[in-house]
JSON list of C-alpha atoms in Angstrom, two decimals:
[
{"chain": "A", "resi": 1, "resn": "MET", "atom": "CA", "xyz": [113.56, 99.56, 137.92]},
{"chain": "A", "resi": 2, "resn": "ARG", "atom": "CA", "xyz": [111.28, 100.34, 135.03]},
{"chain": "A", "resi": 3, "resn": "ARG", "atom": "CA", "xyz": [111.64, 103.84, 133.65]},
{"chain": "A", "resi": 4, "resn": "HIS", "atom": "CA", "xyz": [107.96, 104.65, 133.64]},
{"chain": "A", "resi": 5, "resn": "TRP", "atom": "CA", "xyz": [107.72, 104.28, 137.42]},
{"chain": "A", "resi": 6, "resn": "PHE", "atom": "CA", "xyz": [109.53, 107.63, 137.65]},
{"chain": "A", "resi": 7, "resn": "LEU", "atom": "CA", "xyz": [108.38, 109.41, 134.45]},
{"chain": "A", "resi": 8, "resn": "PRO", "atom": "CA", "xyz": [105.00, 108.23, 133.22]},
{"chain": "A", "resi": 9, "resn": "GLU", "atom": "CA", "xyz": [104.64, 108.52, 129.46]},
{"chain": "A", "resi": 10, "resn": "THR", "atom": "CA", "xyz": [101.47, 108.73, 127.40]},
{"chain": "A", "resi": 11, "resn": "PRO", "atom": "CA", "xyz": [102.48, 108.20, 123.76]},
{"chain": "A", "resi": 12, "resn": "ASP", "atom": "CA", "xyz": [99.78, 108.43, 121.14]},
{"chain": "A", "resi": 13, "resn": "VAL", "atom": "CA", "xyz": [99.48, 104.72, 120.58]},
{"chain": "A", "resi": 14, "resn": "ILE", "atom": "CA", "xyz": [96.08, 104.90, 118.83]},
{"chain": "A", "resi": 15, "resn": "GLY", "atom": "CA", "xyz": [97.60, 107.43, 116.48]},
{"chain": "A", "resi": 16, "resn": "THR", "atom": "CA", "xyz": [100.61, 105.21, 115.74]},
{"chain": "A", "resi": 17, "resn": "LEU", "atom": "CA", "xyz": [98.39, 102.27, 115.09]},
{"chain": "A", "resi": 18, "resn": "SER", "atom": "CA", "xyz": [96.24, 104.44, 112.74]},
{"chain": "A", "resi": 19, "resn": "ARG", "atom": "CA", "xyz": [99.37, 105.54, 110.90]},
{"chain": "A", "resi": 20, "resn": "GLN", "atom": "CA", "xyz": [100.19, 101.83, 110.35]},
{"chain": "A", "resi": 21, "resn": "ALA", "atom": "CA", "xyz": [96.74, 101.33, 108.99]},
{"chain": "A", "resi": 22, "resn": "GLU", "atom": "CA", "xyz": [97.09, 104.23, 106.62]},
{"chain": "A", "resi": 23, "resn": "VAL", "atom": "CA", "xyz": [100.31, 102.92, 105.29]},
{"chain": "A", "resi": 24, "resn": "THR", "atom": "CA", "xyz": [98.68, 99.58, 104.83]},
{"chain": "A", "resi": 25, "resn": "VAL", "atom": "CA", "xyz": [95.92, 101.36, 102.83]},
{"chain": "A", "resi": 26, "resn": "THR", "atom": "CA", "xyz": [98.62, 102.83, 100.66]},
{"chain": "A", "resi": 27, "resn": "GLY", "atom": "CA", "xyz": [100.11, 99.34, 100.08]},
{"chain": "A", "resi": 28, "resn": "LEU", "atom": "CA", "xyz": [96.75, 97.94, 99.07]},
{"chain": "A", "resi": 29, "resn": "THR", "atom": "CA", "xyz": [96.08, 100.89, 96.84]},
{"chain": "A", "resi": 30, "resn": "ALA", "atom": "CA", "xyz": [99.28, 100.12, 95.01]},
{"chain": "A", "resi": 31, "resn": "MET", "atom": "CA", "xyz": [98.20, 96.43, 94.85]},
{"chain": "A", "resi": 32, "resn": "VAL", "atom": "CA", "xyz": [95.01, 97.56, 93.13]},
{"chain": "A", "resi": 33, "resn": "ALA", "atom": "CA", "xyz": [97.05, 99.56, 90.54]},
{"chain": "A", "resi": 34, "resn": "TRP", "atom": "CA", "xyz": [99.16, 96.45, 89.94]},
{"chain": "A", "resi": 35, "resn": "ALA", "atom": "CA", "xyz": [96.16, 94.18, 89.59]},
{"chain": "A", "resi": 36, "resn": "CYS", "atom": "CA", "xyz": [94.64, 96.65, 87.08]},
{"chain": "A", "resi": 37, "resn": "GLY", "atom": "CA", "xyz": [97.87, 96.69, 84.98]},
{"chain": "A", "resi": 38, "resn": "THR", "atom": "CA", "xyz": [98.72, 100.35, 85.84]},
{"chain": "A", "resi": 39, "resn": "GLY", "atom": "CA", "xyz": [101.41, 99.75, 88.48]},
{"chain": "A", "resi": 40, "resn": "THR", "atom": "CA", "xyz": [104.14, 97.53, 89.75]},
{"chain": "A", "resi": 41, "resn": "GLY", "atom": "CA", "xyz": [104.70, 95.56, 92.91]},
{"chain": "A", "resi": 42, "resn": "ALA", "atom": "CA", "xyz": [107.51, 98.00, 94.18]},
{"chain": "A", "resi": 43, "resn": "PRO", "atom": "CA", "xyz": [105.21, 100.44, 96.08]},
{"chain": "A", "resi": 44, "resn": "VAL", "atom": "CA", "xyz": [103.64, 97.43, 97.94]},
{"chain": "A", "resi": 45, "resn": "ARG", "atom": "CA", "xyz": [106.98, 96.32, 99.08]},
{"chain": "A", "resi": 46, "resn": "GLU", "atom": "CA", "xyz": [107.86, 99.85, 100.03]},
{"chain": "A", "resi": 47, "resn": "ALA", "atom": "CA", "xyz": [104.70, 100.25, 102.14]},
{"chain": "A", "resi": 48, "resn": "GLU", "atom": "CA", "xyz": [105.49, 96.99, 103.85]},
{"chain": "A", "resi": 49, "resn": "HIS", "atom": "CA", "xyz": [108.79, 98.32, 104.99]},
{"chain": "A", "resi": 50, "resn": "GLN", "atom": "CA", "xyz": [107.21, 101.55, 106.16]},
{"chain": "A", "resi": 51, "resn": "ALA", "atom": "CA", "xyz": [104.58, 99.64, 108.10]},
{"chain": "A", "resi": 52, "resn": "ASP", "atom": "CA", "xyz": [107.21, 97.49, 109.77]},
{"chain": "A", "resi": 53, "resn": "ALA", "atom": "CA", "xyz": [109.01, 100.54, 111.00]},
{"chain": "A", "resi": 54, "resn": "ILE", "atom": "CA", "xyz": [105.78, 101.97, 112.48]},
{"chain": "A", "resi": 55, "resn": "ARG", "atom": "CA", "xyz": [104.99, 98.62, 114.09]},
{"chain": "A", "resi": 56, "resn": "ARG", "atom": "CA", "xyz": [108.38, 98.70, 115.75]},
{"chain": "A", "resi": 57, "resn": "GLU", "atom": "CA", "xyz": [107.57, 102.24, 116.89]},
{"chain": "A", "resi": 58, "resn": "LEU", "atom": "CA", "xyz": [104.33, 101.13, 118.40]},
{"chain": "A", "resi": 59, "resn": "SER", "atom": "CA", "xyz": [105.99, 98.26, 120.26]},
{"chain": "A", "resi": 60, "resn": "GLY", "atom": "CA", "xyz": [108.42, 100.76, 121.78]},
{"chain": "A", "resi": 61, "resn": "GLN", "atom": "CA", "xyz": [105.55, 102.99, 122.80]},
{"chain": "A", "resi": 62, "resn": "LEU", "atom": "CA", "xyz": [103.76, 100.10, 124.43]},
{"chain": "A", "resi": 63, "resn": "ARG", "atom": "CA", "xyz": [106.89, 99.27, 126.47]},
{"chain": "A", "resi": 64, "resn": "VAL", "atom": "CA", "xyz": [107.18, 102.69, 127.97]},
{"chain": "A", "resi": 65, "resn": "ALA", "atom": "CA", "xyz": [103.49, 103.83, 128.17]},
{"chain": "A", "resi": 66, "resn": "PHE", "atom": "CA", "xyz": [102.19, 104.12, 131.75]},
{"chain": "A", "resi": 67, "resn": "SER", "atom": "CA", "xyz": [98.71, 103.61, 130.50]},
{"chain": "A", "resi": 68, "resn": "THR", "atom": "CA", "xyz": [96.97, 103.19, 127.20]},
{"chain": "A", "resi": 69, "resn": "PRO", "atom": "CA", "xyz": [93.35, 104.05, 126.11]},
{"chain": "A", "resi": 70, "resn": "VAL", "atom": "CA", "xyz": [92.97, 100.45, 124.94]},
{"chain": "A", "resi": 71, "resn": "ASP", "atom": "CA", "xyz": [94.49, 97.33, 126.41]},
{"chain": "A", "resi": 72, "resn": "GLN", "atom": "CA", "xyz": [98.13, 96.99, 125.33]},
{"chain": "A", "resi": 73, "resn": "GLU", "atom": "CA", "xyz": [97.60, 93.39, 124.21]},
{"chain": "A", "resi": 74, "resn": "ASP", "atom": "CA", "xyz": [94.80, 94.45, 121.87]},
{"chain": "A", "resi": 75, "resn": "LEU", "atom": "CA", "xyz": [96.87, 97.18, 120.36]},
{"chain": "A", "resi": 76, "resn": "PHE", "atom": "CA", "xyz": [99.78, 94.80, 119.85]},
{"chain": "A", "resi": 77, "resn": "THR", "atom": "CA", "xyz": [97.54, 92.20, 118.28]},
{"chain": "A", "resi": 78, "resn": "LEU", "atom": "CA", "xyz": [95.84, 94.69, 116.03]},
{"chain": "A", "resi": 79, "resn": "SER", "atom": "CA", "xyz": [99.25, 95.89, 114.83]},
{"chain": "A", "resi": 80, "resn": "GLU", "atom": "CA", "xyz": [100.39, 92.28, 114.28]},
{"chain": "A", "resi": 81, "resn": "ARG", "atom": "CA", "xyz": [97.19, 91.45, 112.30]},
{"chain": "A", "resi": 82, "resn": "LEU", "atom": "CA", "xyz": [97.57, 94.65, 110.11]},
{"chain": "A", "resi": 83, "resn": "ASP", "atom": "CA", "xyz": [101.11, 93.49, 109.41]},
{"chain": "A", "resi": 84, "resn": "MET", "atom": "CA", "xyz": [99.76, 90.16, 108.25]},
{"chain": "A", "resi": 85, "resn": "VAL", "atom": "CA", "xyz": [97.36, 91.88, 105.86]},
{"chain": "A", "resi": 86, "resn": "LEU", "atom": "CA", "xyz": [100.18, 93.70, 104.05]},
{"chain": "A", "resi": 87, "resn": "ASN", "atom": "CA", "xyz": [102.42, 90.68, 104.17]},
{"chain": "A", "resi": 88, "resn": "THR", "atom": "CA", "xyz": [99.74, 88.57, 102.47]},
{"chain": "A", "resi": 89, "resn": "ALA", "atom": "CA", "xyz": [99.27, 91.27, 99.81]},
{"chain": "A", "resi": 90, "resn": "LYS", "atom": "CA", "xyz": [102.97, 91.26, 99.23]},
{"chain": "A", "resi": 91, "resn": "ASN", "atom": "CA", "xyz": [103.01, 87.47, 98.94]},
{"chain": "A", "resi": 92, "resn": "VAL", "atom": "CA", "xyz": [100.26, 87.52, 96.34]},
{"chain": "A", "resi": 93, "resn": "LEU", "atom": "CA", "xyz": [102.52, 89.68, 94.13]},
{"chain": "A", "resi": 94, "resn": "ARG", "atom": "CA", "xyz": [105.52, 87.53, 94.83]},
{"chain": "A", "resi": 95, "resn": "GLU", "atom": "CA", "xyz": [103.64, 84.36, 93.86]},
{"chain": "A", "resi": 96, "resn": "ALA", "atom": "CA", "xyz": [102.17, 85.93, 90.76]},
{"chain": "A", "resi": 97, "resn": "GLU", "atom": "CA", "xyz": [105.65, 87.01, 89.73]},
{"chain": "A", "resi": 98, "resn": "ALA", "atom": "CA", "xyz": [107.13, 83.56, 90.39]},
{"chain": "A", "resi": 99, "resn": "LEU", "atom": "CA", "xyz": [104.36, 81.93, 88.33]},
{"chain": "A", "resi": 100, "resn": "GLU", "atom": "CA", "xyz": [104.75, 84.60, 85.57]},
{"chain": "A", "resi": 101, "resn": "LEU", "atom": "CA", "xyz": [101.04, 85.22, 85.83]},
{"chain": "A", "resi": 102, "resn": "GLU", "atom": "CA", "xyz": [99.55, 88.54, 84.72]},
{"chain": "A", "resi": 103, "resn": "PRO", "atom": "CA", "xyz": [96.67, 89.96, 86.69]},
{"chain": "A", "resi": 104, "resn": "ASP", "atom": "CA", "xyz": [93.17, 89.44, 85.34]},
{"chain": "A", "resi": 105, "resn": "PRO", "atom": "CA", "xyz": [89.80, 91.15, 85.92]},
{"chain": "A", "resi": 106, "resn": "ALA", "atom": "CA", "xyz": [88.88, 88.76, 88.74]},
{"chain": "A", "resi": 107, "resn": "LEU", "atom": "CA", "xyz": [92.11, 89.59, 90.59]},
{"chain": "A", "resi": 108, "resn": "ALA", "atom": "CA", "xyz": [91.59, 93.25, 90.08]},
{"chain": "A", "resi": 109, "resn": "ASP", "atom": "CA", "xyz": [88.08, 92.97, 91.51]},
{"chain": "A", "resi": 110, "resn": "MET", "atom": "CA", "xyz": [89.25, 91.10, 94.53]},
{"chain": "A", "resi": 111, "resn": "ALA", "atom": "CA", "xyz": [92.07, 93.56, 95.16]},
{"chain": "A", "resi": 112, "resn": "ALA", "atom": "CA", "xyz": [89.58, 96.43, 95.01]},
{"chain": "A", "resi": 113, "resn": "ILE", "atom": "CA", "xyz": [87.36, 94.77, 97.53]},
{"chain": "A", "resi": 114, "resn": "ALA", "atom": "CA", "xyz": [90.30, 94.15, 99.82]},
{"chain": "A", "resi": 115, "resn": "LEU", "atom": "CA", "xyz": [91.07, 97.87, 99.67]},
{"chain": "A", "resi": 116, "resn": "ASP", "atom": "CA", "xyz": [87.46, 98.72, 100.52]},
{"chain": "A", "resi": 117, "resn": "VAL", "atom": "CA", "xyz": [87.61, 96.36, 103.50]},
{"chain": "A", "resi": 118, "resn": "LEU", "atom": "CA", "xyz": [90.88, 97.93, 104.68]},
{"chain": "A", "resi": 119, "resn": "ARG", "atom": "CA", "xyz": [89.51, 101.38, 104.44]},
{"chain": "A", "resi": 120, "resn": "GLU", "atom": "CA", "xyz": [86.74, 100.46, 106.85]},
{"chain": "A", "resi": 121, "resn": "LEU", "atom": "CA", "xyz": [89.30, 99.00, 109.22]},
{"chain": "A", "resi": 122, "resn": "ALA", "atom": "CA", "xyz": [91.53, 102.03, 109.01]},
{"chain": "A", "resi": 123, "resn": "ALA", "atom": "CA", "xyz": [88.44, 104.17, 109.92]},
{"chain": "A", "resi": 124, "resn": "ALA", "atom": "CA", "xyz": [87.64, 101.90, 112.92]},
{"chain": "A", "resi": 125, "resn": "LEU", "atom": "CA", "xyz": [91.00, 102.31, 114.70]},
{"chain": "A", "resi": 126, "resn": "PRO", "atom": "CA", "xyz": [90.90, 106.04, 115.62]},
{"chain": "A", "resi": 127, "resn": "SER", "atom": "CA", "xyz": [87.54, 105.45, 117.23]},
{"chain": "A", "resi": 128, "resn": "LEU", "atom": "CA", "xyz": [88.55, 102.55, 119.38]},
{"chain": "A", "resi": 129, "resn": "ALA", "atom": "CA", "xyz": [88.62, 104.58, 122.56]},
{"chain": "A", "resi": 130, "resn": "ALA", "atom": "CA", "xyz": [86.76, 107.67, 121.76]},
{"chain": "A", "resi": 131, "resn": "ASP", "atom": "CA", "xyz": [83.70, 106.18, 119.95]},
{"chain": "A", "resi": 132, "resn": "PRO", "atom": "CA", "xyz": [83.53, 102.32, 120.37]},
{"chain": "A", "resi": 133, "resn": "ASP", "atom": "CA", "xyz": [80.15, 102.18, 118.61]},
{"chain": "A", "resi": 134, "resn": "ALA", "atom": "CA", "xyz": [81.66, 103.86, 115.49]},
{"chain": "A", "resi": 135, "resn": "ALA", "atom": "CA", "xyz": [84.69, 101.42, 115.68]},
{"chain": "A", "resi": 136, "resn": "THR", "atom": "CA", "xyz": [82.47, 98.35, 115.68]},
{"chain": "A", "resi": 137, "resn": "ALA", "atom": "CA", "xyz": [80.21, 99.80, 112.93]},
{"chain": "A", "resi": 138, "resn": "HIS", "atom": "CA", "xyz": [83.29, 100.08, 110.73]},
{"chain": "A", "resi": 139, "resn": "ALA", "atom": "CA", "xyz": [84.42, 96.64, 111.70]},
{"chain": "A", "resi": 140, "resn": "ASP", "atom": "CA", "xyz": [80.98, 95.26, 110.76]},
{"chain": "A", "resi": 141, "resn": "ALA", "atom": "CA", "xyz": [81.16, 97.14, 107.36]},
{"chain": "A", "resi": 142, "resn": "ALA", "atom": "CA", "xyz": [84.56, 95.64, 106.77]},
{"chain": "A", "resi": 143, "resn": "VAL", "atom": "CA", "xyz": [83.28, 92.08, 107.39]},
{"chain": "A", "resi": 144, "resn": "ALA", "atom": "CA", "xyz": [80.23, 92.73, 105.12]},
{"chain": "A", "resi": 145, "resn": "ALA", "atom": "CA", "xyz": [82.55, 93.98, 102.30]},
{"chain": "A", "resi": 146, "resn": "GLU", "atom": "CA", "xyz": [84.73, 90.95, 102.64]},
{"chain": "A", "resi": 147, "resn": "ARG", "atom": "CA", "xyz": [81.83, 88.73, 101.87]},
{"chain": "A", "resi": 148, "resn": "GLY", "atom": "CA", "xyz": [81.84, 90.31, 98.39]},
{"chain": "A", "resi": 149, "resn": "MET", "atom": "CA", "xyz": [85.37, 89.02, 97.99]},
{"chain": "A", "resi": 150, "resn": "GLU", "atom": "CA", "xyz": [84.21, 85.47, 98.88]},
{"chain": "A", "resi": 151, "resn": "LYS", "atom": "CA", "xyz": [81.49, 85.80, 96.21]},
{"chain": "A", "resi": 152, "resn": "ARG", "atom": "CA", "xyz": [83.94, 87.08, 93.56]},
{"chain": "A", "resi": 153, "resn": "TYR", "atom": "CA", "xyz": [86.43, 84.29, 94.58]},
{"chain": "A", "resi": 154, "resn": "ARG", "atom": "CA", "xyz": [83.82, 81.61, 93.96]},
{"chain": "A", "resi": 155, "resn": "ALA", "atom": "CA", "xyz": [82.91, 83.01, 90.56]},
{"chain": "A", "resi": 156, "resn": "ALA", "atom": "CA", "xyz": [86.60, 83.32, 89.55]},
{"chain": "A", "resi": 157, "resn": "MET", "atom": "CA", "xyz": [87.29, 79.70, 90.62]},
{"chain": "A", "resi": 158, "resn": "HIS", "atom": "CA", "xyz": [84.28, 78.61, 88.48]},
{"chain": "A", "resi": 159, "resn": "ASP", "atom": "CA", "xyz": [85.37, 80.59, 85.51]},
{"chain": "A", "resi": 160, "resn": "SER", "atom": "CA", "xyz": [88.98, 79.26, 85.77]},
{"chain": "A", "resi": 161, "resn": "LEU", "atom": "CA", "xyz": [87.66, 75.76, 84.85]},
{"chain": "A", "resi": 162, "resn": "ARG", "atom": "CA", "xyz": [86.89, 76.97, 81.40]},
{"chain": "A", "resi": 163, "resn": "ASN", "atom": "CA", "xyz": [90.61, 77.71, 80.69]},
{"chain": "A", "resi": 164, "resn": "THR", "atom": "CA", "xyz": [91.95, 75.04, 78.36]},
{"chain": "A", "resi": 165, "resn": "ASP", "atom": "CA", "xyz": [95.45, 75.69, 79.57]},
{"chain": "A", "resi": 166, "resn": "LEU", "atom": "CA", "xyz": [95.55, 73.38, 82.56]},
{"chain": "A", "resi": 167, "resn": "GLN", "atom": "CA", "xyz": [98.70, 74.88, 84.09]},
{"chain": "A", "resi": 168, "resn": "THR", "atom": "CA", "xyz": [97.44, 78.50, 83.77]},
{"chain": "A", "resi": 169, "resn": "SER", "atom": "CA", "xyz": [94.08, 77.42, 85.26]},
{"chain": "A", "resi": 170, "resn": "VAL", "atom": "CA", "xyz": [95.86, 75.82, 88.23]},
{"chain": "A", "resi": 171, "resn": "ASN", "atom": "CA", "xyz": [98.06, 78.89, 88.81]},
{"chain": "A", "resi": 172, "resn": "ARG", "atom": "CA", "xyz": [95.16, 81.28, 88.68]},
{"chain": "A", "resi": 173, "resn": "ARG", "atom": "CA", "xyz": [93.23, 79.32, 91.23]},
{"chain": "A", "resi": 174, "resn": "GLU", "atom": "CA", "xyz": [96.27, 79.44, 93.48]},
{"chain": "A", "resi": 175, "resn": "ILE", "atom": "CA", "xyz": [96.49, 83.24, 93.20]},
{"chain": "A", "resi": 176, "resn": "TYR", "atom": "CA", "xyz": [92.75, 83.57, 93.84]},
{"chain": "A", "resi": 177, "resn": "ARG", "atom": "CA", "xyz": [93.17, 81.42, 97.02]},
{"chain": "A", "resi": 178, "resn": "ARG", "atom": "CA", "xyz": [95.98, 83.81, 98.13]},
{"chain": "A", "resi": 179, "resn": "MET", "atom": "CA", "xyz": [93.65, 86.77, 97.59]},
{"chain": "A", "resi": 180, "resn": "LEU", "atom": "CA", "xyz": [90.97, 85.03, 99.66]},
{"chain": "A", "resi": 181, "resn": "GLU", "atom": "CA", "xyz": [93.54, 84.59, 102.48]},
{"chain": "A", "resi": 182, "resn": "LEU", "atom": "CA", "xyz": [94.07, 88.35, 102.29]},
{"chain": "A", "resi": 183, "resn": "GLY", "atom": "CA", "xyz": [90.37, 88.95, 102.90]},
{"chain": "A", "resi": 184, "resn": "GLU", "atom": "CA", "xyz": [90.47, 86.44, 105.74]},
{"chain": "A", "resi": 185, "resn": "ALA", "atom": "CA", "xyz": [93.43, 88.26, 107.29]},
{"chain": "A", "resi": 186, "resn": "GLU", "atom": "CA", "xyz": [91.35, 91.48, 107.21]},
{"chain": "A", "resi": 187, "resn": "VAL", "atom": "CA", "xyz": [88.43, 89.82, 108.94]},
{"chain": "A", "resi": 188, "resn": "ARG", "atom": "CA", "xyz": [90.80, 88.80, 111.78]},
{"chain": "A", "resi": 189, "resn": "VAL", "atom": "CA", "xyz": [91.60, 92.55, 112.24]},
{"chain": "A", "resi": 190, "resn": "ALA", "atom": "CA", "xyz": [87.90, 93.29, 112.35]},
{"chain": "A", "resi": 191, "resn": "ASP", "atom": "CA", "xyz": [87.35, 90.51, 114.89]},
{"chain": "A", "resi": 192, "resn": "ARG", "atom": "CA", "xyz": [90.01, 92.01, 117.15]},
{"chain": "A", "resi": 193, "resn": "VAL", "atom": "CA", "xyz": [88.35, 95.44, 116.90]},
{"chain": "A", "resi": 194, "resn": "TRP", "atom": "CA", "xyz": [85.17, 93.88, 118.26]},
{"chain": "A", "resi": 195, "resn": "TYR", "atom": "CA", "xyz": [87.13, 91.95, 120.99]},
{"chain": "A", "resi": 196, "resn": "ALA", "atom": "CA", "xyz": [88.92, 95.09, 122.13]},
{"chain": "A", "resi": 197, "resn": "VAL", "atom": "CA", "xyz": [85.72, 97.12, 122.33]},
{"chain": "A", "resi": 198, "resn": "VAL", "atom": "CA", "xyz": [83.80, 94.33, 124.23]},
{"chain": "A", "resi": 199, "resn": "LYS", "atom": "CA", "xyz": [86.67, 93.85, 126.67]},
{"chain": "A", "resi": 200, "resn": "GLU", "atom": "CA", "xyz": [86.91, 97.58, 127.42]},
{"chain": "A", "resi": 201, "resn": "GLY", "atom": "CA", "xyz": [83.12, 97.78, 127.85]}
]
């Protein structure tokens, strides 16, 4: 018989999810430093390992929790989508390294926007149960900020056409696309915040 039938547990699942978001913020902060030429990819990878451990912790909490302030499926999905954000950031670095491509101002700009988006998402999560209106306001701000990344992406793609080195131009466009995927992954987190709030309402 399941353990929580005898001993109900109420782990702080929102707190654990928020910790995962904060580690993800740390990872993207390191990514911005890399994109600006003042850091390396190592802290991004370290943050990804830390976030994976927190995600496993949350999964364990969801298994034993008698009840949760937000639907368990939504919490699991939010954690999964946060994980995808950090994995995508790590993959941007990996691909840039594989292509021997140094970051440029466009990449730095997009990384900074991605960090701004993520900060809004991280602010949304603690409010999921306590203040749903605040949670959705932060989610809306995240989506609005991500539109800035799309605009910067289009400008960067246009500018890359001026590069006379065809291979470098192609490589840069590929990295820009990966960065746009990072923004899209963040929007999926915002969408799930909205879904979780609507469903609870």
